[in-house]
Tab-separated table of C-alpha atoms and ligand atoms in Angstrom:
chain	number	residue	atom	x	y	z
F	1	UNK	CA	248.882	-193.916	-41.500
F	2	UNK	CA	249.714	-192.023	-44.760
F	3	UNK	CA	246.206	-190.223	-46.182
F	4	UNK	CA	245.629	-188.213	-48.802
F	5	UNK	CA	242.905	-185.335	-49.037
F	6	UNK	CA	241.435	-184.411	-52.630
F	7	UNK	CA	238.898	-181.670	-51.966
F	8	UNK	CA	236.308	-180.325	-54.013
F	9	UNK	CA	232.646	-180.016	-54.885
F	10	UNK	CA	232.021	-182.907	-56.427
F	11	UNK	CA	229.020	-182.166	-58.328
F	12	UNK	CA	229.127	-185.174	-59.628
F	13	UNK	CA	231.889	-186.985	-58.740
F	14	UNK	CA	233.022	-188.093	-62.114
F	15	UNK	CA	236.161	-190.889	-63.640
F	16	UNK	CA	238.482	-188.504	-63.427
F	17	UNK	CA	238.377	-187.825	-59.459
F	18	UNK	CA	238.143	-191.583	-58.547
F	19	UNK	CA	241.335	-192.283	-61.101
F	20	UNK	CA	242.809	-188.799	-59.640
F	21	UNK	CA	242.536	-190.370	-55.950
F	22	UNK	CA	243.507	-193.874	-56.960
F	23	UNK	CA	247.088	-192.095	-59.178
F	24	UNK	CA	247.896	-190.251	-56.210
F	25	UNK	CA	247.412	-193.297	-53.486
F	26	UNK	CA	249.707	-195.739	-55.917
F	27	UNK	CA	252.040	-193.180	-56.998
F	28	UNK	CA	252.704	-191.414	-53.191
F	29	UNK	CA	252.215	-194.750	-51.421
F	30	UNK	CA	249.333	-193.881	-49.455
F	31	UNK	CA	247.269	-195.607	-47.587
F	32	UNK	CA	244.023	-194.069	-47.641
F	33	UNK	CA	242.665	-191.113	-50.081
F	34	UNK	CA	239.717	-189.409	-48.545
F	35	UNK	CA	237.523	-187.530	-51.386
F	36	UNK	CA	236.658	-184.640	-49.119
F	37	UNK	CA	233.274	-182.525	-50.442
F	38	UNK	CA	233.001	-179.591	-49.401
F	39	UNK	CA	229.430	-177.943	-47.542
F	40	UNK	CA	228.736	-175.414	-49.739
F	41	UNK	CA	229.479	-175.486	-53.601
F	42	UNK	CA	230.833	-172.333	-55.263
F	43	UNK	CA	229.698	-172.891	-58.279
F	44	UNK	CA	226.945	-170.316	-59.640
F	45	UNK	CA	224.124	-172.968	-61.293
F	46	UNK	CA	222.800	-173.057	-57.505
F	47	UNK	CA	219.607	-174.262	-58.861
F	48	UNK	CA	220.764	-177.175	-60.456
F	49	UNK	CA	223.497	-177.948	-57.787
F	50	UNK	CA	223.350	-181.535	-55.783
F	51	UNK	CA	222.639	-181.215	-52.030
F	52	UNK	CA	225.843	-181.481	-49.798
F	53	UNK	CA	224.325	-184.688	-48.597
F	54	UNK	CA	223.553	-186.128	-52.127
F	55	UNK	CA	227.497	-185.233	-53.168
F	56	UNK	CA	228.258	-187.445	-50.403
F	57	UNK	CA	226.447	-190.295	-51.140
F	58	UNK	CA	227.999	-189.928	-54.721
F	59	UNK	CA	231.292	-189.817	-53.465
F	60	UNK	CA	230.761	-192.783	-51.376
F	61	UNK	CA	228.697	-195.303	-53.679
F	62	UNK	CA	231.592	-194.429	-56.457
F	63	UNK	CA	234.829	-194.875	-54.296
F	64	UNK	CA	233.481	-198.283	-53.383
F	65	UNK	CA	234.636	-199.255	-56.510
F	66	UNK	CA	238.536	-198.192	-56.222
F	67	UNK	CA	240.914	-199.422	-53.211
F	68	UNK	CA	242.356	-197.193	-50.819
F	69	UNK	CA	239.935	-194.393	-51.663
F	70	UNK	CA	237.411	-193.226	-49.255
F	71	UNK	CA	235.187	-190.404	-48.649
F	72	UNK	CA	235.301	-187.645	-45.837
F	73	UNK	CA	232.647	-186.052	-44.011
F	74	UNK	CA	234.592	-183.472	-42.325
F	75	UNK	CA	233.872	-180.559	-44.664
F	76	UNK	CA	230.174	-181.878	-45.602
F	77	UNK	CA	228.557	-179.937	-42.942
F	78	UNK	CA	230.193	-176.768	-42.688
F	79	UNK	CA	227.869	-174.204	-43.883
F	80	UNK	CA	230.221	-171.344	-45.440
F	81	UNK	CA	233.241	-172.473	-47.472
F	82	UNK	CA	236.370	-172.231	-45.434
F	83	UNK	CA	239.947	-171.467	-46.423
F	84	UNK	CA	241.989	-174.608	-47.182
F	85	UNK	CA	244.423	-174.313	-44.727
F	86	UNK	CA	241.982	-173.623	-41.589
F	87	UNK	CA	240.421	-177.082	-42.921
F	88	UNK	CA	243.782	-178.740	-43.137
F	89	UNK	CA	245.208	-177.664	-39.698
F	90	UNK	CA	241.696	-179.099	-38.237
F	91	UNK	CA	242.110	-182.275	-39.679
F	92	UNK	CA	245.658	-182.509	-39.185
F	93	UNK	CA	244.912	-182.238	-35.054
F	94	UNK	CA	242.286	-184.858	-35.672
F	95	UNK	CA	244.639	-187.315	-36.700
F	96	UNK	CA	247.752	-186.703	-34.801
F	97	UNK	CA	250.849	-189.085	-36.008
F	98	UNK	CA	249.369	-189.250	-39.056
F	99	UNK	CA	251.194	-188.314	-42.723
F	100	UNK	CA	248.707	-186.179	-44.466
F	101	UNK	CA	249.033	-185.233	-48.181
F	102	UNK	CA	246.868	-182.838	-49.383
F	103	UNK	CA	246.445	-183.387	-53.376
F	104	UNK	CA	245.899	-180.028	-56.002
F	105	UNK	CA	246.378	-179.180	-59.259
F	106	UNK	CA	249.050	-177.427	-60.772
F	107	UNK	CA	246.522	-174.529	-61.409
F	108	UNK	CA	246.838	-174.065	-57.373
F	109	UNK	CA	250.560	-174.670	-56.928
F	110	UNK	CA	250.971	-171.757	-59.043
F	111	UNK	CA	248.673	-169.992	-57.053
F	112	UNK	CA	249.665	-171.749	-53.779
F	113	UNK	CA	251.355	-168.225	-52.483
F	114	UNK	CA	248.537	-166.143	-52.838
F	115	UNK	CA	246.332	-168.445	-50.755
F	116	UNK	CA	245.501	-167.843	-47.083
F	117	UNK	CA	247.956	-168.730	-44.925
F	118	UNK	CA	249.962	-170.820	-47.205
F	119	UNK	CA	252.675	-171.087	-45.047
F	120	UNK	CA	250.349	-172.140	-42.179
F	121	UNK	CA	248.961	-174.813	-44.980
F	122	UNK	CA	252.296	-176.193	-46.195
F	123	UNK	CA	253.059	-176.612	-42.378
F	124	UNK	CA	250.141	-178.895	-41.585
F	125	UNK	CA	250.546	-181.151	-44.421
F	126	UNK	CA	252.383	-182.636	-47.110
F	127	UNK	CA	251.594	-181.156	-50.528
F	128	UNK	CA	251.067	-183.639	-53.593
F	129	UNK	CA	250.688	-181.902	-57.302
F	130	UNK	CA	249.312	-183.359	-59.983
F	131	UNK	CA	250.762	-182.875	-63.225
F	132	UNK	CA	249.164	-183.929	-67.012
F	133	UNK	CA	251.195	-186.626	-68.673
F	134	UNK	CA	250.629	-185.304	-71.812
F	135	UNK	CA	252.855	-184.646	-74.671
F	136	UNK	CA	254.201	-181.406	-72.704
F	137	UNK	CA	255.070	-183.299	-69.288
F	138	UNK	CA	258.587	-182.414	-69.778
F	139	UNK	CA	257.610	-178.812	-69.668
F	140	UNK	CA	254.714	-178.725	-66.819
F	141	UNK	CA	257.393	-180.588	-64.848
F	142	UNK	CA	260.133	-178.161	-65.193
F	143	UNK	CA	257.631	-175.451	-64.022
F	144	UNK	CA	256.115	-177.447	-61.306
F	145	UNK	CA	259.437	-178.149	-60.128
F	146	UNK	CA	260.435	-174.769	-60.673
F	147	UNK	CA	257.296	-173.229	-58.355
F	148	UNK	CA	257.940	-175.650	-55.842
F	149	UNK	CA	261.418	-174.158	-55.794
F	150	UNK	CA	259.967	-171.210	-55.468
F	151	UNK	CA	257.535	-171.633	-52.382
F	152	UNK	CA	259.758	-173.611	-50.502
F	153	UNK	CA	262.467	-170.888	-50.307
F	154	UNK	CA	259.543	-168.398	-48.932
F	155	UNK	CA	257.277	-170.867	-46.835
F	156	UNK	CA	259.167	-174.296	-46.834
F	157	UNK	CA	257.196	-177.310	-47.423
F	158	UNK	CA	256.899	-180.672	-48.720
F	159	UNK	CA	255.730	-181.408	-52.364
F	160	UNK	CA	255.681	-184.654	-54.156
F	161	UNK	CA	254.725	-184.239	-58.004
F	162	UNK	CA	252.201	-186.917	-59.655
F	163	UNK	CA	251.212	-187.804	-62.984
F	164	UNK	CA	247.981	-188.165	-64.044
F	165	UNK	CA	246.348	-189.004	-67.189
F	166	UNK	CA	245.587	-185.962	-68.455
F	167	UNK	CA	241.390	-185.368	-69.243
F	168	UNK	CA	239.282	-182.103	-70.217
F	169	UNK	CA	236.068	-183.659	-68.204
F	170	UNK	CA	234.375	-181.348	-65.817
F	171	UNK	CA	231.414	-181.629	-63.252
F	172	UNK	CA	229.880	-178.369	-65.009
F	173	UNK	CA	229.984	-179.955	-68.412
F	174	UNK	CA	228.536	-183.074	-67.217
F	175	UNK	CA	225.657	-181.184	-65.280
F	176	UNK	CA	225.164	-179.453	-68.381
F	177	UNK	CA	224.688	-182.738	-70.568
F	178	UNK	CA	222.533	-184.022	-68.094
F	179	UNK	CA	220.561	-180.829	-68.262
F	180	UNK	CA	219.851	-181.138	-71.682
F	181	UNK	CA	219.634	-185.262	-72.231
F	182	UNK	CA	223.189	-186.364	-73.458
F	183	UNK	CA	223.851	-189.322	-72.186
F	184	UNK	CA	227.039	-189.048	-69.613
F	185	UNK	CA	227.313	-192.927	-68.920
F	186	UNK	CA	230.782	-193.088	-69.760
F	187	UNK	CA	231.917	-190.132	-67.934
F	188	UNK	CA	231.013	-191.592	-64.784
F	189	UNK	CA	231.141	-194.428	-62.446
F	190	UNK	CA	228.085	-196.492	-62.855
F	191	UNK	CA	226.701	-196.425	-59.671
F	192	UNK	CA	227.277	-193.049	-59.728
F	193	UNK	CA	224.984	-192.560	-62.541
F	194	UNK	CA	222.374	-195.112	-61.275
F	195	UNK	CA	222.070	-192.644	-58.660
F	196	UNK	CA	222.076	-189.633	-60.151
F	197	UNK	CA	219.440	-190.922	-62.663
F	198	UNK	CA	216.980	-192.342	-60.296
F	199	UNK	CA	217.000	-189.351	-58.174
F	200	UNK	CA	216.366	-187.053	-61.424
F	201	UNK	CA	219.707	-184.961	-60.492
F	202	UNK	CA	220.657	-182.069	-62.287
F	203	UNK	CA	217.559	-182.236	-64.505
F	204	UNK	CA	215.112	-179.513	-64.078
F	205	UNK	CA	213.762	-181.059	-61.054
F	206	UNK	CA	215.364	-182.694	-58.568
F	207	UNK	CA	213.140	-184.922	-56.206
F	208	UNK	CA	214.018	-186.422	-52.797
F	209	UNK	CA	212.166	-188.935	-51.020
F	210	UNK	CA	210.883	-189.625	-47.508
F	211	UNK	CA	213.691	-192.288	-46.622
F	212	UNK	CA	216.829	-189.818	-47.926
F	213	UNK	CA	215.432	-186.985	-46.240
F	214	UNK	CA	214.920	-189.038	-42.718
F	215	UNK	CA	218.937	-190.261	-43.013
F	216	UNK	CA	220.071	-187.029	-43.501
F	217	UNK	CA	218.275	-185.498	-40.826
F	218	UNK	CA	219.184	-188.317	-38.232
F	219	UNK	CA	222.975	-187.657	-39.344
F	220	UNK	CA	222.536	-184.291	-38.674
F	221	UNK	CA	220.622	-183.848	-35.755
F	222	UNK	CA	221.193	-184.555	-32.081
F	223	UNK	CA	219.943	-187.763	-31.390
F	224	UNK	CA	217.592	-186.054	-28.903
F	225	UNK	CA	216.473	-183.548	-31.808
F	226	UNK	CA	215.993	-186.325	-34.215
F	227	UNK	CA	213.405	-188.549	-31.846
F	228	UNK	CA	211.618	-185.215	-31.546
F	229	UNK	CA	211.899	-184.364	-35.044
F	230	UNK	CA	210.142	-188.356	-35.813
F	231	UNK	CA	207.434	-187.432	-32.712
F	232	UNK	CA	206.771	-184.532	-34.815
F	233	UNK	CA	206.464	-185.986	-37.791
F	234	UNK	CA	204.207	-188.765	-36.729
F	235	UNK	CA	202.339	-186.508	-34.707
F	236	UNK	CA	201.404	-184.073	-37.345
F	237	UNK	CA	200.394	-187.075	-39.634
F	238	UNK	CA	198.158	-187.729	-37.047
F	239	UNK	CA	196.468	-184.085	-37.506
F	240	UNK	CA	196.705	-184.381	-40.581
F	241	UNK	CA	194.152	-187.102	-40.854
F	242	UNK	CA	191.824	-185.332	-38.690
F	243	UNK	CA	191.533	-182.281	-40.132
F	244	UNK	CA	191.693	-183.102	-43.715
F	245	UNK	CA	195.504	-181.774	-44.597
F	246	UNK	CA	197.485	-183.263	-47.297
F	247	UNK	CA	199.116	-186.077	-44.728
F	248	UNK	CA	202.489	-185.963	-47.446
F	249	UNK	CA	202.577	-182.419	-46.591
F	250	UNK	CA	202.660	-183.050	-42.810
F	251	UNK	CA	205.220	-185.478	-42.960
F	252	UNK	CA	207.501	-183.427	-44.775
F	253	UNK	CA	207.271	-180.494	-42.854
F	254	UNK	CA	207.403	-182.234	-40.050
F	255	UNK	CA	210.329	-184.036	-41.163
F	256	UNK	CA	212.133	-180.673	-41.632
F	257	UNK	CA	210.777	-178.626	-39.118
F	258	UNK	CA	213.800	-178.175	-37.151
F	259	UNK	CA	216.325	-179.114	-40.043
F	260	UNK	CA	218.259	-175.860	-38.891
F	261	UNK	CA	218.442	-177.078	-34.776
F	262	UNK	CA	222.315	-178.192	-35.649
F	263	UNK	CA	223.433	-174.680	-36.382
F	264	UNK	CA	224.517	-172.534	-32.979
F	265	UNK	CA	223.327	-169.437	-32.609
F	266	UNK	CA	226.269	-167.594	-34.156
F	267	UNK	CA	225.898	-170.060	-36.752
F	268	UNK	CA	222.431	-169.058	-37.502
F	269	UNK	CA	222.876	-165.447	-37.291
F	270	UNK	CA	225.913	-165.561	-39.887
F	271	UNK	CA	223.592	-167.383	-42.312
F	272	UNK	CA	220.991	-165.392	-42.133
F	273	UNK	CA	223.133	-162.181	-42.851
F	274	UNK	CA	224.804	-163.923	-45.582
F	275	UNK	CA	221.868	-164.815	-47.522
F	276	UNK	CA	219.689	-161.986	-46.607
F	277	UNK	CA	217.327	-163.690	-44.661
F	278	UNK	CA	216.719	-160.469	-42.044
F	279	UNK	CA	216.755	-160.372	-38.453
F	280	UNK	CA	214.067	-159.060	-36.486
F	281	UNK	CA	214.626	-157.553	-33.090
F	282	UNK	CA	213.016	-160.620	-30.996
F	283	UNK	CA	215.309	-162.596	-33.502
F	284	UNK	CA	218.344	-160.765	-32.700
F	285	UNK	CA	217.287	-160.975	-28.843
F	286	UNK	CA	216.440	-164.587	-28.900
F	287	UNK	CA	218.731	-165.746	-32.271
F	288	UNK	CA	217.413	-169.733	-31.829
F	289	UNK	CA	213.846	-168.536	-32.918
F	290	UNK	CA	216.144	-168.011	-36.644
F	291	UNK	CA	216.044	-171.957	-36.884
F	292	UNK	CA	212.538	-171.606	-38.492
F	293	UNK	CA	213.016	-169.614	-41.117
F	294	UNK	CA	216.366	-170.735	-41.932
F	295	UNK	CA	215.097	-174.007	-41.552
F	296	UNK	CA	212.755	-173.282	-44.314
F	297	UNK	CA	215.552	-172.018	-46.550
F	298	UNK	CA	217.820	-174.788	-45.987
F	299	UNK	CA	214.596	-177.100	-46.552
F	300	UNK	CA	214.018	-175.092	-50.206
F	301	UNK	CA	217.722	-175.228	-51.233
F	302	UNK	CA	218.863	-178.338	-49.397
F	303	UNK	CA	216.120	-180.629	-49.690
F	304	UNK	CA	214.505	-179.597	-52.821
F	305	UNK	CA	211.324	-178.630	-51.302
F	306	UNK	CA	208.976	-176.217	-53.604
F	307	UNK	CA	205.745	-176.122	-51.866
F	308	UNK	CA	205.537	-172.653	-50.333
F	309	UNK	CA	203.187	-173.759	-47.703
F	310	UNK	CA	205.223	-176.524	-46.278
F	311	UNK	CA	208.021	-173.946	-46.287
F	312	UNK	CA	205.579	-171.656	-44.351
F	313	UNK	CA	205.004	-174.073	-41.896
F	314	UNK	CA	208.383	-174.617	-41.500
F	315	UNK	CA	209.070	-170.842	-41.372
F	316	UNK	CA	206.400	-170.138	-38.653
F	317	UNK	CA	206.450	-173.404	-36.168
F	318	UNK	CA	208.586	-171.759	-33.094
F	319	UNK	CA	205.920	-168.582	-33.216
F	320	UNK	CA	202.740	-169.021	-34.991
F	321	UNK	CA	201.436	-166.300	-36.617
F	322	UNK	CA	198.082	-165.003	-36.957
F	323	UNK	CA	196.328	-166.327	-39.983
F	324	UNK	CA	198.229	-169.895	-39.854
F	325	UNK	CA	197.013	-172.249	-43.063
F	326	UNK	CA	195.500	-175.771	-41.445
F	327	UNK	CA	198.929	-176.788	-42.288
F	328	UNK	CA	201.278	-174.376	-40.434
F	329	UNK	CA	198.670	-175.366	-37.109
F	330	UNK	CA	199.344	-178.826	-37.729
F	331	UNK	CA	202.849	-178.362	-37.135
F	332	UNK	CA	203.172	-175.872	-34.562
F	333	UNK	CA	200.476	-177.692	-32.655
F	334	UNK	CA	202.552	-181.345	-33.186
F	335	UNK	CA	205.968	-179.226	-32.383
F	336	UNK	CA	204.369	-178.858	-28.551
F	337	UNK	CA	202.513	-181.904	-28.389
F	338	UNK	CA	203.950	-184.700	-29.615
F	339	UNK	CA	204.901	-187.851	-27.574
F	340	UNK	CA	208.735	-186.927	-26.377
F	341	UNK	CA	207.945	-183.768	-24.718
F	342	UNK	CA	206.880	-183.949	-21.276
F	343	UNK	CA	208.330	-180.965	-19.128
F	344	UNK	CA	204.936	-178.923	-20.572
F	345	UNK	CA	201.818	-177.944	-17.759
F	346	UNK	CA	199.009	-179.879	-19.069
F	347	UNK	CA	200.454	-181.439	-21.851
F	348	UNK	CA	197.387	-184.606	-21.871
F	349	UNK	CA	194.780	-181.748	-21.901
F	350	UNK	CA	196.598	-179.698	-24.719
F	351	UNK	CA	196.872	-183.379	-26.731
F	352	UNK	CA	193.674	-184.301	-26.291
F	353	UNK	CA	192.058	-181.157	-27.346
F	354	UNK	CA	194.260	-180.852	-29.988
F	355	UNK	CA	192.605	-183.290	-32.004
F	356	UNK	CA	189.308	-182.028	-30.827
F	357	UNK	CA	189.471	-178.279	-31.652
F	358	UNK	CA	193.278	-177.442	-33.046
F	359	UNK	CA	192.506	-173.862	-32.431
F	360	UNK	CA	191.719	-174.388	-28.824
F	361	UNK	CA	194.655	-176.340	-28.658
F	362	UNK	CA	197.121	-172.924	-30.490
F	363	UNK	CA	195.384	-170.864	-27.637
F	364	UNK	CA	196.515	-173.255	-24.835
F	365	UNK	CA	199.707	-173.925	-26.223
F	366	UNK	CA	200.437	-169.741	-26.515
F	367	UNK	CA	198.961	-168.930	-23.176
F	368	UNK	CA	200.982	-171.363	-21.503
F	369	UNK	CA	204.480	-169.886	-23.749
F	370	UNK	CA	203.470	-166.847	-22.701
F	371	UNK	CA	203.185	-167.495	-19.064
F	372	UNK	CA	206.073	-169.739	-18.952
F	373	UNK	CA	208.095	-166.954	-20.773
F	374	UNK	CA	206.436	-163.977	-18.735
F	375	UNK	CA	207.656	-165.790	-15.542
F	376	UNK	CA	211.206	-166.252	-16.244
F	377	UNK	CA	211.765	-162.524	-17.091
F	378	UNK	CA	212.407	-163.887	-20.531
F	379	UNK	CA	212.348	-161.706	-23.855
F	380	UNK	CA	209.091	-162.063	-25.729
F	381	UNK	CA	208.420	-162.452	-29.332
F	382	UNK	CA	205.905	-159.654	-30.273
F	383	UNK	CA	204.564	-162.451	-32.659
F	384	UNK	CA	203.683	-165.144	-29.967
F	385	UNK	CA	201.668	-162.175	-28.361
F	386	UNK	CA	200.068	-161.270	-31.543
F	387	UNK	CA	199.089	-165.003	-32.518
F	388	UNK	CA	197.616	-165.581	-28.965
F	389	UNK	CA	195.899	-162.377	-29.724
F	390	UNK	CA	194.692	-163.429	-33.090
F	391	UNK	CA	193.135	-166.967	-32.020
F	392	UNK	CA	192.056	-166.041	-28.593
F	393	UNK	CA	189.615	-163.669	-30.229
F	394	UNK	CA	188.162	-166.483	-32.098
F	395	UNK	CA	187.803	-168.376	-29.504
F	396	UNK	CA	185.977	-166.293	-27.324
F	397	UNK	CA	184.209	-165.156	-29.857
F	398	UNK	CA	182.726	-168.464	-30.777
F	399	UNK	CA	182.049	-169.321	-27.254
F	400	UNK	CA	179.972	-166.335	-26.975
F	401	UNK	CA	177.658	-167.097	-30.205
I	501	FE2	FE1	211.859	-175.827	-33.688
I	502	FE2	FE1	210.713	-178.786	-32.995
C-alpha cells in the first residue's frame, strides 16, 4: 500500500491540511494519507490549545469529507514530542512492505539536514515536498530541486515535489479569530467548525462533557483500568448522595481518577520532571503513587478541569492525606471499595461501613494498606502513616466521648 504521513498539531485542522493531504494523495498516487497529530502541541497559547484527543476527533470528523485521507493515532498519545525520524522508523516497522511518503514543506526541506537523524529519516521513508504554485513556482522549484540535489549527495533519499495551492491560513490565526468572535466558517471544514463551536473551543473556556471524557478514558486505559475507573465512578456517585457532595463533582473525579494509570513508571517520572511537578522520596521509591498527581495535571490541562477540589481529589486518592475535603474521602474511599475489586480482607465490611461512617471506613481502608504493605517488606508512604494517624485519632476520640 502507498501512504502518506502529514504531521502536525492540528489545532484546528483547517482547508488547507485536508486539500494539502488530498494534493499530495492525487498528485503522488497514494493510496491512503494519514493526518498524523501529534501528543503534545508546541505551540505557546497552552491555555487556549485543543486537547490531543479533541485534535483527533477534528482530524477525523473533517477527513471524512475527502477520499483517501485518514487520520492516525500513532503520535496522539505520546506524551513528549518526538523527533520525526524516531516516529517515522516506528511506523515504517509497523507497516512492513508498505511505501511510505512522509509529506513537508519546503520550509523543512531546506532545513531537512539539520534535523535529527536525517539520514536515518530519508532511509525509512519516501520524502514528498510541497511547493506553492504561485506566480514564483518556477523559482521555488529550481531551489527545491536544487536542495534535494543537495541532500541526496550527503544522505541519499527519495523526494517527489508537489504543488499545492498556495494559502497564508494558519491554525494560530484561526484560534486567534475564534478568540476574539470573527467568524472562521470559511476557513474550515464544516463539521469541523460544528465541533469546535459546540464544544466552545479556543474561546476563553473550553468545556468537556461526561460522554467525551468517558471515550477518551476507555481509549486510553487498560480495559481492566477502565471497568475500575466506571466502578469508581459509580461508586463515588453513590457517596456522593449520602453524604451530601456535589454528585457532578464525584463523577468527574472519579472519572479521572486514574487518567495517568497508562503512563509507565519511567513515563511518569519524566513528566513530572519536565513540568515541575516534584518528586518526593516515597514517590521516587514507589514512582506509580506519581499517577495521582499527574493525574490531576493531565485532568487540568487535558480535560479542562478548573475545580481545584476535584483536582485535589484526584491528586490525593492513592494516599489520603490528613484533612481530606468530603470530596477527596469520597474518592479514595470508592478507589478501595468499589464493585471490581475483590482481592481486599474485608472488603463487604469496609463497603458497608463506608456508607455508614466514611471516616470509619478511611481508617479501615489505611490500617489494612498499612498491614498489607508492612507485611510484604514493602516501602511505605510517610503520608498513608500520617492519614491513618490523622483519622484514627478521631475515631477513637469519638468513641471515647
Ligand atoms: Fe489510582
Ligand atoms: Fe483507581
Amino acid at each position: 500500500m502507498k501512504i502518506g504521513i502529514l504531521g502536525g498539531t492540528f489545532d484546528p485542522p483547517h482547508r488547507v491540511h485536508f486539500n494539502m493531504a488530498a494534493t499530495a494523495r492525487q498528485t503522488l498516487g497514494l493510496d491512503v494519507v494519514y493526518l498524523m497529530p501529534c501528543g503534545t502541541p508546541p505551540h505557546k497559547d497552552g491555555s487556549h490549545a485543543a486537547s490531543r484527543f479533541y485534535r483527533y476527533e477534528m482530524c477525523r470528523l473533517g477527513a471524512m469529507g475527502y477520499l483517501g485521507v485518514e487520520v492516525s493515532d500513532f503520535e496522539i498519545y505520546q506524551l513528549t514530542p518526538n523527533y520525526s525520524y524516531s516516529t517515522l522508523e516506528r511506523f515504517a516497522a509497523e507497516h512492513p512492505g508498505d511505501d511510505i511518503t512522509f509529506l513537508m514543506g519546503q520550509d523543512s526541506l531546506n532545513m531537512l539536514l539539520k534535523w535529527v537523524h536525517p539520514e536515518r529519516l530519508v532511509k525509512a521513508v519516501k520524502i514528498g515536498v510541497f511547493v506553492r504554485g504561485d506566480e514564483s513556482y518556477d523559482k521555488l522549484m529550481r531551489e527545491a530541486n536544487e536542495q534535494i540535489e543537495r541532500i541526496t549527495s550527503s544522505i541519499g533519499g527519495h523526494f517527489s515535489l508537489i504543488r499545492i495551492t498556495p494559502s497564508d491560513l494558519s491554525a494560530t490565526q484561526i484560534r486567534e479569530s475564534i478568540r476574539s468572535g470573527r467568524d472562521v466558517s470559511g476557513d474550515l471544514v464544516p463539521v469541523v467548525c460544528d465541533f469546535i463551536k459546540s464544544r466552545g473551543l479556543y474561546a476563553d473556556k473550553m468545556e468537556m462533557d461526561y460522554t467525551d471524557i468517558e471515550k477518551i478514558i476507555k481509549k486510553k486505559l487498560k480495559k481492566s483500568r477502565y471497568r475500575h475507573t466506571i466502578g469508581v465512578c459509580y461508586t463515588a456517585c453513590a457517596l456522593a448522595m449520602r453524604y451530601d457532595v456535589d454528585v457532578d463533582d464525584a463523577r468527574l473525579a472519579g472519572l479521572l481518577h486514574d487518567c495517568a494509570k497508562s503512563m509507565d513508571d519511567n513515563e511518569l517520572t519524566r513528566f513530572c520532571k519536565k513540568h515541575d511537578l516534584g518528586i518526593t522520596k516515597a514517590e521516587e521509591k514507589s514512582p506509580h503513587l506519581l499517577h495521582s498527581k499527574v493525574g490531576a495535571y493531565l485532568a487540568k490541562k487535558e480535560f479542562g478541569v478548573d475545580d481545584d477540589e476535584i483536582l485535589h481529589a484526584i491528586a490525593v486518592h492513592t494516599t489520603g492525606c490528613p484533612e481530606m475535603s468530603l470530596l477527596d474521602m469520597v474518592i479514595f474511599v470508592a478507589d478501595y471499595i468499589e464493585p471490581n475489586r475483590y482481592e481486599a480482607p474485608r472488603l463487604t465490611e469496609i463497603r458497608q461501613m463506608a456508607f455508614r461512617d466514611i471516616i470509619s471506613a478511611i481508617v479501615m481502608i489505611l490500617d489494612d494498606t498499612i498491614f498489607y504493605v508492612r507485611e510484604r517488606g514493602m516501602y511505605m508512604d510517610p503520608l498513608t502513616e500520617e492519614t491513618y494517624v490523622y483519622y484514627k485519632k478521631i475515631v477513637d476520640e469519638r468513641e471515647e466521648v
